Amino acid sequence: MSELTPPRYVVLGLIARHGAMTPYELKLKVEESVEYFWPIPHAQLYRIPARLAELGLLREETEQTGRRRRVFHLTDAGRAALRQWLADPNTPQPETRDPGQLKLFFADLGDPTDVVALARQQAAQHRHWLDLYRSLRSGLDPTDTARLVSRARILKLGILHEQAYVDFWESLATDPHRLDLD
Amino acid sequence: MSELTPPRYVVLGLIARHGAMTPYELKLKVEESVEYFWPIPHAQLYRIPARLAELGLLREETEQTGRRRRVFHLTDAGRAALRQWLADPNTPQPETRDPGQLKLFFADLGDPTDVVALARQQAAQHRHWLDLYRSLRSGLDPTDTARLVSRARILKLGILHEQAYVDFWESLATDPHRLDLD
DNA sequence: AACGATACCGTACCAATGAGACGATTGAGG
DNA sequence: CCTCAATCGTCTCATTGGTACGGTATCGTT
């Protein structure tokens, strides 16, 4: 069984966790969480399940009522593929694509004041995410122990991440000439 | 003048900084730095300059000697486009694609011991990058003041980033049941 | 000078993706 | 009924990712 791409495992995982879903429901689920660390454009969530069904990892059924939407169920093969992926600790390198970092990298080619404006904007942007993750964490339902642990963990990482970026950009905004070589 | 995609600005920026280059030289430059925060597959570095030349932002010349490679020069329009981009502090959101985070998010669907193995592997991986960035920073040439500042800054951010991830994964590896809700 | 080996360099191909316009369906309220 | 907004799905096109493959220079050896 060959490896799937990460977005495909996202679809398998969400269906494994929440039960059979339509592409539209997948889209809603993705927007509420996965999005933050693996964005998937919504059109993909119509293409991927269809592909997984061809591979036998999902089974497609059609609603008998109303809009007759396509509902995708996890098959045994799908569950097996998911488990196998989760059991393998080896993962590809993370990829970061950060336009702000890119502008910073080339900042010496522009006006020296640009970097301060950039830093301010970036600091604000990352602070926004930091606040969001913090409030999501304090809003966790302590009685839902099953979901709580994994939710809290992933939010913890998001918070550490954003905290690091806020620290960096704020320091750059207030003190652009400081040079850390410690 | 419509916006370009980030990889195109990378090409403009590298040529602005280092002078006219062939696609192959671009590839080498990308690998030595930009790669870490904006990966670009090498085939792109043959397509992008050609496209930018069509747009009038680069000018293509052909070597008279040997392999007769295509050398791309920055035009005034190209320089202007680059400056305009750098002067605009507004940037799209960063996108992170981290297979490790994805596996963590779905960890509750697999075996509970998987997460420890994952954490160990991730901790090692991020420690590797952390060490690399640190050694790159200590290897900076203090006499090259022009480049020093921008290099040091971007490395600082990389180090903060990796430090946060090392902290997270190491803590998870040694103490998988700890729950941070502070 | 001829040679092979090894790097260097470039292109081509095809499936997959990103982005977003557009169209269809539903159901709630008037 | 009718209208409007929300919901839901598909389509298209340029771009991208991934990678295989082919050509060209260089260098050490004889």
CSV table of N, CA, C and O in Angstrom, one decimal, chain B residues 37-113:
chain,number,residue,atom,x,y,z
B,37,PHE,N,12.7,28.9,4.6
B,37,PHE,CA,11.4,29.4,4.8
B,37,PHE,C,10.6,29.6,3.6
B,37,PHE,O,9.5,30.2,3.7
B,38,TRP,N,11.1,29.2,2.5
B,38,TRP,CA,10.2,29.2,1.3
B,38,TRP,C,10.8,28.2,0.2
B,38,TRP,O,11.5,28.7,-0.7
B,39,PRO,N,10.5,27.0,0.4
B,39,PRO,CA,11.1,26.0,-0.6
B,39,PRO,C,10.6,26.2,-2.0
B,39,PRO,O,9.4,26.5,-2.2
B,40,ILE,N,11.5,26.1,-2.9
B,40,ILE,CA,11.2,26.2,-4.4
B,40,ILE,C,11.8,25.1,-5.1
B,40,ILE,O,13.0,25.0,-5.2
B,41,PRO,N,11.0,24.2,-5.7
B,41,PRO,CA,11.6,23.1,-6.5
B,41,PRO,C,12.4,23.6,-7.6
B,41,PRO,O,12.0,24.6,-8.3
B,42,HIS,N,13.5,22.9,-7.9
B,42,HIS,CA,14.5,23.5,-8.9
B,42,HIS,C,13.9,23.8,-10.2
B,42,HIS,O,14.3,24.8,-10.9
B,43,ALA,N,13.0,22.9,-10.7
B,43,ALA,CA,12.4,23.2,-12.0
B,43,ALA,C,11.8,24.5,-12.1
B,43,ALA,O,11.7,25.2,-13.2
B,44,GLN,N,11.2,25.0,-11.0
B,44,GLN,CA,10.6,26.3,-11.0
B,44,GLN,C,11.6,27.4,-11.3
B,44,GLN,O,11.2,28.4,-11.9
B,45,LEU,N,12.8,27.2,-11.0
B,45,LEU,CA,13.8,28.3,-11.1
B,45,LEU,C,14.2,28.4,-12.6
B,45,LEU,O,15.0,29.3,-12.9
B,46,TYR,N,13.7,27.5,-13.4
B,46,TYR,CA,13.9,27.7,-14.9
B,46,TYR,C,12.7,28.3,-15.5
B,46,TYR,O,12.7,29.1,-16.4
B,47,ARG,N,11.5,28.0,-14.9
B,47,ARG,CA,10.3,28.5,-15.4
B,47,ARG,C,10.0,30.0,-15.0
B,47,ARG,O,9.6,30.8,-15.8
B,48,ILE,N,10.3,30.3,-13.7
B,48,ILE,CA,10.0,31.6,-13.2
B,48,ILE,C,10.7,32.7,-13.9
B,48,ILE,O,10.1,33.7,-14.4
B,49,PRO,N,12.1,32.6,-14.1
B,49,PRO,CA,12.8,33.7,-14.8
B,49,PRO,C,12.3,33.9,-16.2
B,49,PRO,O,12.1,35.1,-16.7
B,50,ALA,N,11.9,32.9,-16.9
B,50,ALA,CA,11.4,33.0,-18.2
B,50,ALA,C,10.1,33.8,-18.2
B,50,ALA,O,9.9,34.7,-19.1
B,51,ARG,N,9.3,33.5,-17.2
B,51,ARG,CA,8.0,34.2,-17.1
B,51,ARG,C,8.2,35.7,-16.8
B,51,ARG,O,7.6,36.6,-17.3
B,52,LEU,N,9.2,35.9,-15.9
B,52,LEU,CA,9.5,37.3,-15.5
B,52,LEU,C,10.0,38.1,-16.6
B,52,LEU,O,9.8,39.3,-16.7
B,53,ALA,N,10.8,37.4,-17.5
B,53,ALA,CA,11.3,38.1,-18.7
B,53,ALA,C,10.2,38.5,-19.6
B,53,ALA,O,10.1,39.6,-20.2
B,54,GLU,N,9.2,37.6,-19.8
B,54,GLU,CA,8.0,38.0,-20.6
B,54,GLU,C,7.3,39.2,-20.0
B,54,GLU,O,6.8,40.0,-20.8
B,55,LEU,N,7.3,39.3,-18.7
B,55,LEU,CA,6.6,40.4,-18.1
B,55,LEU,C,7.5,41.7,-18.1
B,55,LEU,O,7.1,42.7,-17.6
B,56,GLY,N,8.7,41.6,-18.6
B,56,GLY,CA,9.6,42.7,-18.7
B,56,GLY,C,10.3,43.1,-17.4
B,56,GLY,O,11.0,44.1,-17.3
B,57,LEU,N,10.3,42.2,-16.4
B,57,LEU,CA,10.9,42.4,-15.1
B,57,LEU,C,12.3,41.9,-15.1
B,57,LEU,O,13.1,42.3,-14.3
B,58,LEU,N,12.6,41.0,-16.0
B,58,LEU,CA,14.0,40.6,-16.2
B,58,LEU,C,14.3,40.7,-17.7
B,58,LEU,O,13.4,40.7,-18.5
B,59,ARG,N,15.6,40.7,-18.0
B,59,ARG,CA,16.0,40.7,-19.4
B,59,ARG,C,16.9,39.5,-19.5
B,59,ARG,O,17.8,39.2,-18.7
B,60,GLU,N,16.7,38.7,-20.6
B,60,GLU,CA,17.4,37.5,-20.8
B,60,GLU,C,18.6,37.7,-21.8
B,60,GLU,O,18.4,38.3,-22.8
B,61,GLU,N,19.8,37.2,-21.4
B,61,GLU,CA,20.9,37.2,-22.3
B,61,GLU,C,21.5,35.9,-22.4
B,61,GLU,O,21.2,35.0,-21.5
B,62,THR,N,22.2,35.6,-23.5
B,62,THR,CA,22.8,34.3,-23.6
B,62,THR,C,24.3,34.4,-23.6
B,62,THR,O,24.9,35.2,-24.2
B,63,GLU,N,24.9,33.5,-22.7
B,63,GLU,CA,26.4,33.5,-22.7
B,63,GLU,C,26.9,33.3,-24.1
B,63,GLU,O,26.4,32.4,-24.8
B,64,GLN,N,28.0,33.9,-24.3
B,64,GLN,CA,28.7,33.8,-25.6
B,64,GLN,C,29.6,32.6,-25.6
B,64,GLN,O,30.0,32.0,-26.6
B,65,THR,N,30.0,32.2,-24.4
B,65,THR,CA,31.0,31.1,-24.2
B,65,THR,C,30.4,29.8,-23.8
B,65,THR,O,29.2,29.8,-23.3
B,66,GLY,N,31.1,28.8,-24.0
B,66,GLY,CA,30.8,27.4,-23.5
B,66,GLY,C,29.4,27.0,-23.7
B,66,GLY,O,28.9,26.8,-24.8
B,67,ARG,N,28.7,26.8,-22.5
B,67,ARG,CA,27.4,26.2,-22.5
B,67,ARG,C,26.3,27.1,-23.0
B,67,ARG,O,25.1,26.7,-23.2
B,68,ARG,N,26.6,28.4,-23.2
B,68,ARG,CA,25.7,29.4,-23.7
B,68,ARG,C,24.4,29.3,-22.9
B,68,ARG,O,23.3,29.2,-23.3
B,69,ARG,N,24.6,29.5,-21.6
B,69,ARG,CA,23.5,29.5,-20.6
B,69,ARG,C,22.8,30.8,-20.7
B,69,ARG,O,23.3,31.8,-21.1
B,70,ARG,N,21.5,30.7,-20.2
B,70,ARG,CA,20.7,31.9,-20.2
B,70,ARG,C,20.9,32.7,-18.9
B,70,ARG,O,20.7,32.1,-17.8
B,71,VAL,N,21.3,33.9,-19.1
B,71,VAL,CA,21.6,34.8,-17.9
B,71,VAL,C,20.5,35.8,-17.8
B,71,VAL,O,20.2,36.5,-18.8
B,72,PHE,N,20.0,36.0,-16.6
B,72,PHE,CA,18.9,36.9,-16.4
B,72,PHE,C,19.3,38.1,-15.6
B,72,PHE,O,19.8,38.0,-14.5
B,73,HIS,N,19.0,39.3,-16.2
B,73,HIS,CA,19.4,40.6,-15.6
B,73,HIS,C,18.1,41.3,-15.1
B,73,HIS,O,17.0,41.1,-15.7
B,74,LEU,N,18.3,42.0,-14.0
B,74,LEU,CA,17.1,42.8,-13.5
B,74,LEU,C,16.9,44.0,-14.4
B,74,LEU,O,17.9,44.7,-14.8
B,75,THR,N,15.7,44.3,-14.7
B,75,THR,CA,15.4,45.5,-15.5
B,75,THR,C,14.9,46.6,-14.4
B,75,THR,O,14.7,46.3,-13.3
B,76,ASP,N,14.8,47.8,-14.9
B,76,ASP,CA,14.3,48.9,-14.0
B,76,ASP,C,12.9,48.5,-13.5
B,76,ASP,O,12.6,48.8,-12.4
B,77,ALA,N,12.1,48.0,-14.4
B,77,ALA,CA,10.7,47.6,-14.0
B,77,ALA,C,10.8,46.5,-12.9
B,77,ALA,O,10.0,46.6,-12.0
B,78,GLY,N,11.7,45.6,-13.1
B,78,GLY,CA,11.9,44.6,-12.1
B,78,GLY,C,12.3,45.2,-10.7
B,78,GLY,O,11.7,44.8,-9.7
B,79,ARG,N,13.2,46.1,-10.8
B,79,ARG,CA,13.7,46.7,-9.5
B,79,ARG,C,12.5,47.4,-8.9
B,79,ARG,O,12.3,47.4,-7.7
B,80,ALA,N,11.7,48.1,-9.7
B,80,ALA,CA,10.6,48.9,-9.2
B,80,ALA,C,9.5,47.9,-8.5
B,80,ALA,O,9.0,48.2,-7.4
B,81,ALA,N,9.3,46.8,-9.2
B,81,ALA,CA,8.3,45.9,-8.7
B,81,ALA,C,8.8,45.3,-7.3
B,81,ALA,O,8.0,45.2,-6.4
B,82,LEU,N,10.1,45.1,-7.2
B,82,LEU,CA,10.6,44.6,-6.0
B,82,LEU,C,10.5,45.6,-4.9
B,82,LEU,O,10.1,45.3,-3.7
B,83,ARG,N,10.9,46.8,-5.2
B,83,ARG,CA,10.8,47.9,-4.2
B,83,ARG,C,9.4,48.1,-3.7
B,83,ARG,O,9.1,48.3,-2.5
B,84,GLN,N,8.5,48.0,-4.6
B,84,GLN,CA,7.1,48.2,-4.2
B,84,GLN,C,6.6,47.1,-3.3
B,84,GLN,O,5.9,47.4,-2.3
B,85,TRP,N,7.0,45.9,-3.6
B,85,TRP,CA,6.6,44.8,-2.7
B,85,TRP,C,7.2,45.0,-1.3
B,85,TRP,O,6.5,44.8,-0.3
B,86,LEU,N,8.5,45.4,-1.3
B,86,LEU,CA,9.1,45.5,0.0
B,86,LEU,C,8.5,46.7,0.8
B,86,LEU,O,8.5,46.6,2.1
B,87,ALA,N,8.0,47.7,0.1
B,87,ALA,CA,7.5,48.8,0.8
B,87,ALA,C,6.1,48.6,1.4
B,87,ALA,O,5.6,49.4,2.2
B,88,ASP,N,5.5,47.5,1.0
B,88,ASP,CA,4.1,47.2,1.5
B,88,ASP,C,4.2,46.3,2.7
B,88,ASP,O,4.5,45.1,2.6
B,89,PRO,N,3.8,46.8,3.9
B,89,PRO,CA,3.9,45.9,5.1
B,89,PRO,C,2.9,44.8,5.2
B,89,PRO,O,3.0,43.9,5.9
B,90,ASN,N,1.8,45.0,4.4
B,90,ASN,CA,0.8,44.0,4.4
B,90,ASN,C,1.2,42.7,3.7
B,90,ASN,O,1.7,42.7,2.6
B,91,THR,N,1.0,41.6,4.4
B,91,THR,CA,1.4,40.3,3.8
B,91,THR,C,0.3,39.3,4.1
B,91,THR,O,-0.4,39.4,5.1
B,92,PRO,N,0.2,38.3,3.2
B,92,PRO,CA,-0.7,37.2,3.4
B,92,PRO,C,-0.2,36.4,4.7
B,92,PRO,O,0.9,36.6,5.1
B,93,GLN,N,-1.2,35.7,5.2
B,93,GLN,CA,-0.8,34.8,6.3
B,93,GLN,C,0.2,33.8,6.0
B,93,GLN,O,0.2,33.3,4.8
B,94,PRO,N,1.1,33.5,6.9
B,94,PRO,CA,2.0,32.4,6.7
B,94,PRO,C,1.3,31.1,6.7
B,94,PRO,O,0.2,30.9,7.3
B,95,GLU,N,1.8,30.1,5.9
B,95,GLU,CA,1.2,28.8,5.9
B,95,GLU,C,2.2,27.8,6.4
B,95,GLU,O,3.4,27.8,5.9
B,96,THR,N,1.8,27.0,7.3
B,96,THR,CA,2.7,25.9,7.8
B,96,THR,C,2.1,24.6,7.4
B,96,THR,O,0.9,24.4,7.4
B,97,ARG,N,3.0,23.7,6.9
B,97,ARG,CA,2.5,22.4,6.6
B,97,ARG,C,3.5,21.4,7.2
B,97,ARG,O,4.6,21.2,6.8
B,98,ASP,N,3.0,20.9,8.3
B,98,ASP,CA,3.8,20.1,9.2
B,98,ASP,C,3.2,18.7,9.4
B,98,ASP,O,2.3,18.6,10.2
B,99,PRO,N,3.7,17.7,8.7
B,99,PRO,CA,3.2,16.3,8.9
B,99,PRO,C,3.2,15.8,10.3
B,99,PRO,O,2.4,15.1,10.7
B,100,GLY,N,4.2,16.3,11.1
B,100,GLY,CA,4.3,15.8,12.4
B,100,GLY,C,3.1,16.4,13.3
B,100,GLY,O,2.5,15.6,14.0
B,101,GLN,N,2.8,17.6,13.1
B,101,GLN,CA,1.7,18.2,13.8
B,101,GLN,C,0.4,17.5,13.4
B,101,GLN,O,-0.5,17.3,14.2
B,102,LEU,N,0.3,17.1,12.1
B,102,LEU,CA,-0.9,16.5,11.6
B,102,LEU,C,-1.0,15.1,12.3
B,102,LEU,O,-2.1,14.8,12.8
B,103,LYS,N,0.0,14.4,12.4
B,103,LYS,CA,0.0,13.1,13.1
B,103,LYS,C,-0.4,13.3,14.6
B,103,LYS,O,-1.2,12.5,15.1
B,104,LEU,N,0.1,14.3,15.2
B,104,LEU,CA,-0.2,14.6,16.6
B,104,LEU,C,-1.7,14.9,16.7
B,104,LEU,O,-2.4,14.4,17.6
B,105,PHE,N,-2.2,15.6,15.8
B,105,PHE,CA,-3.6,16.0,15.8
B,105,PHE,C,-4.5,14.8,15.8
B,105,PHE,O,-5.6,14.7,16.4
B,106,PHE,N,-4.1,13.8,15.0
B,106,PHE,CA,-4.9,12.6,14.9
B,106,PHE,C,-4.5,11.5,15.8
B,106,PHE,O,-4.9,10.3,15.6
B,107,ALA,N,-3.6,11.8,16.7
B,107,ALA,CA,-2.9,10.7,17.5
B,107,ALA,C,-4.0,9.9,18.3
B,107,ALA,O,-3.8,8.7,18.6
B,108,ASP,N,-5.1,10.5,18.7
B,108,ASP,CA,-6.1,9.8,19.5
B,108,ASP,C,-6.7,8.7,18.7
B,108,ASP,O,-7.4,7.8,19.3
B,109,LEU,N,-6.5,8.7,17.4
B,109,LEU,CA,-7.1,7.6,16.6
B,109,LEU,C,-6.2,6.4,16.5
B,109,LEU,O,-6.6,5.3,15.9
B,110,GLY,N,-5.0,6.5,16.9
B,110,GLY,CA,-4.0,5.4,16.8
B,110,GLY,C,-3.6,4.8,18.2
B,110,GLY,O,-4.3,5.1,19.2
B,111,ASP,N,-2.5,4.1,18.2
B,111,ASP,CA,-2.1,3.5,19.4
B,111,ASP,C,-1.4,4.6,20.3
B,111,ASP,O,-0.7,5.5,19.8
B,112,PRO,N,-1.7,4.6,21.6
B,112,PRO,CA,-1.2,5.7,22.5
B,112,PRO,C,0.3,5.7,22.6
B,112,PRO,O,0.9,6.8,22.9
B,113,THR,N,1.0,4.6,22.2
B,113,THR,CA,2.4,4.7,22.3
B,113,THR,C,3.0,5.4,21.0
B,113,THR,O,4.2,5.8,21.1
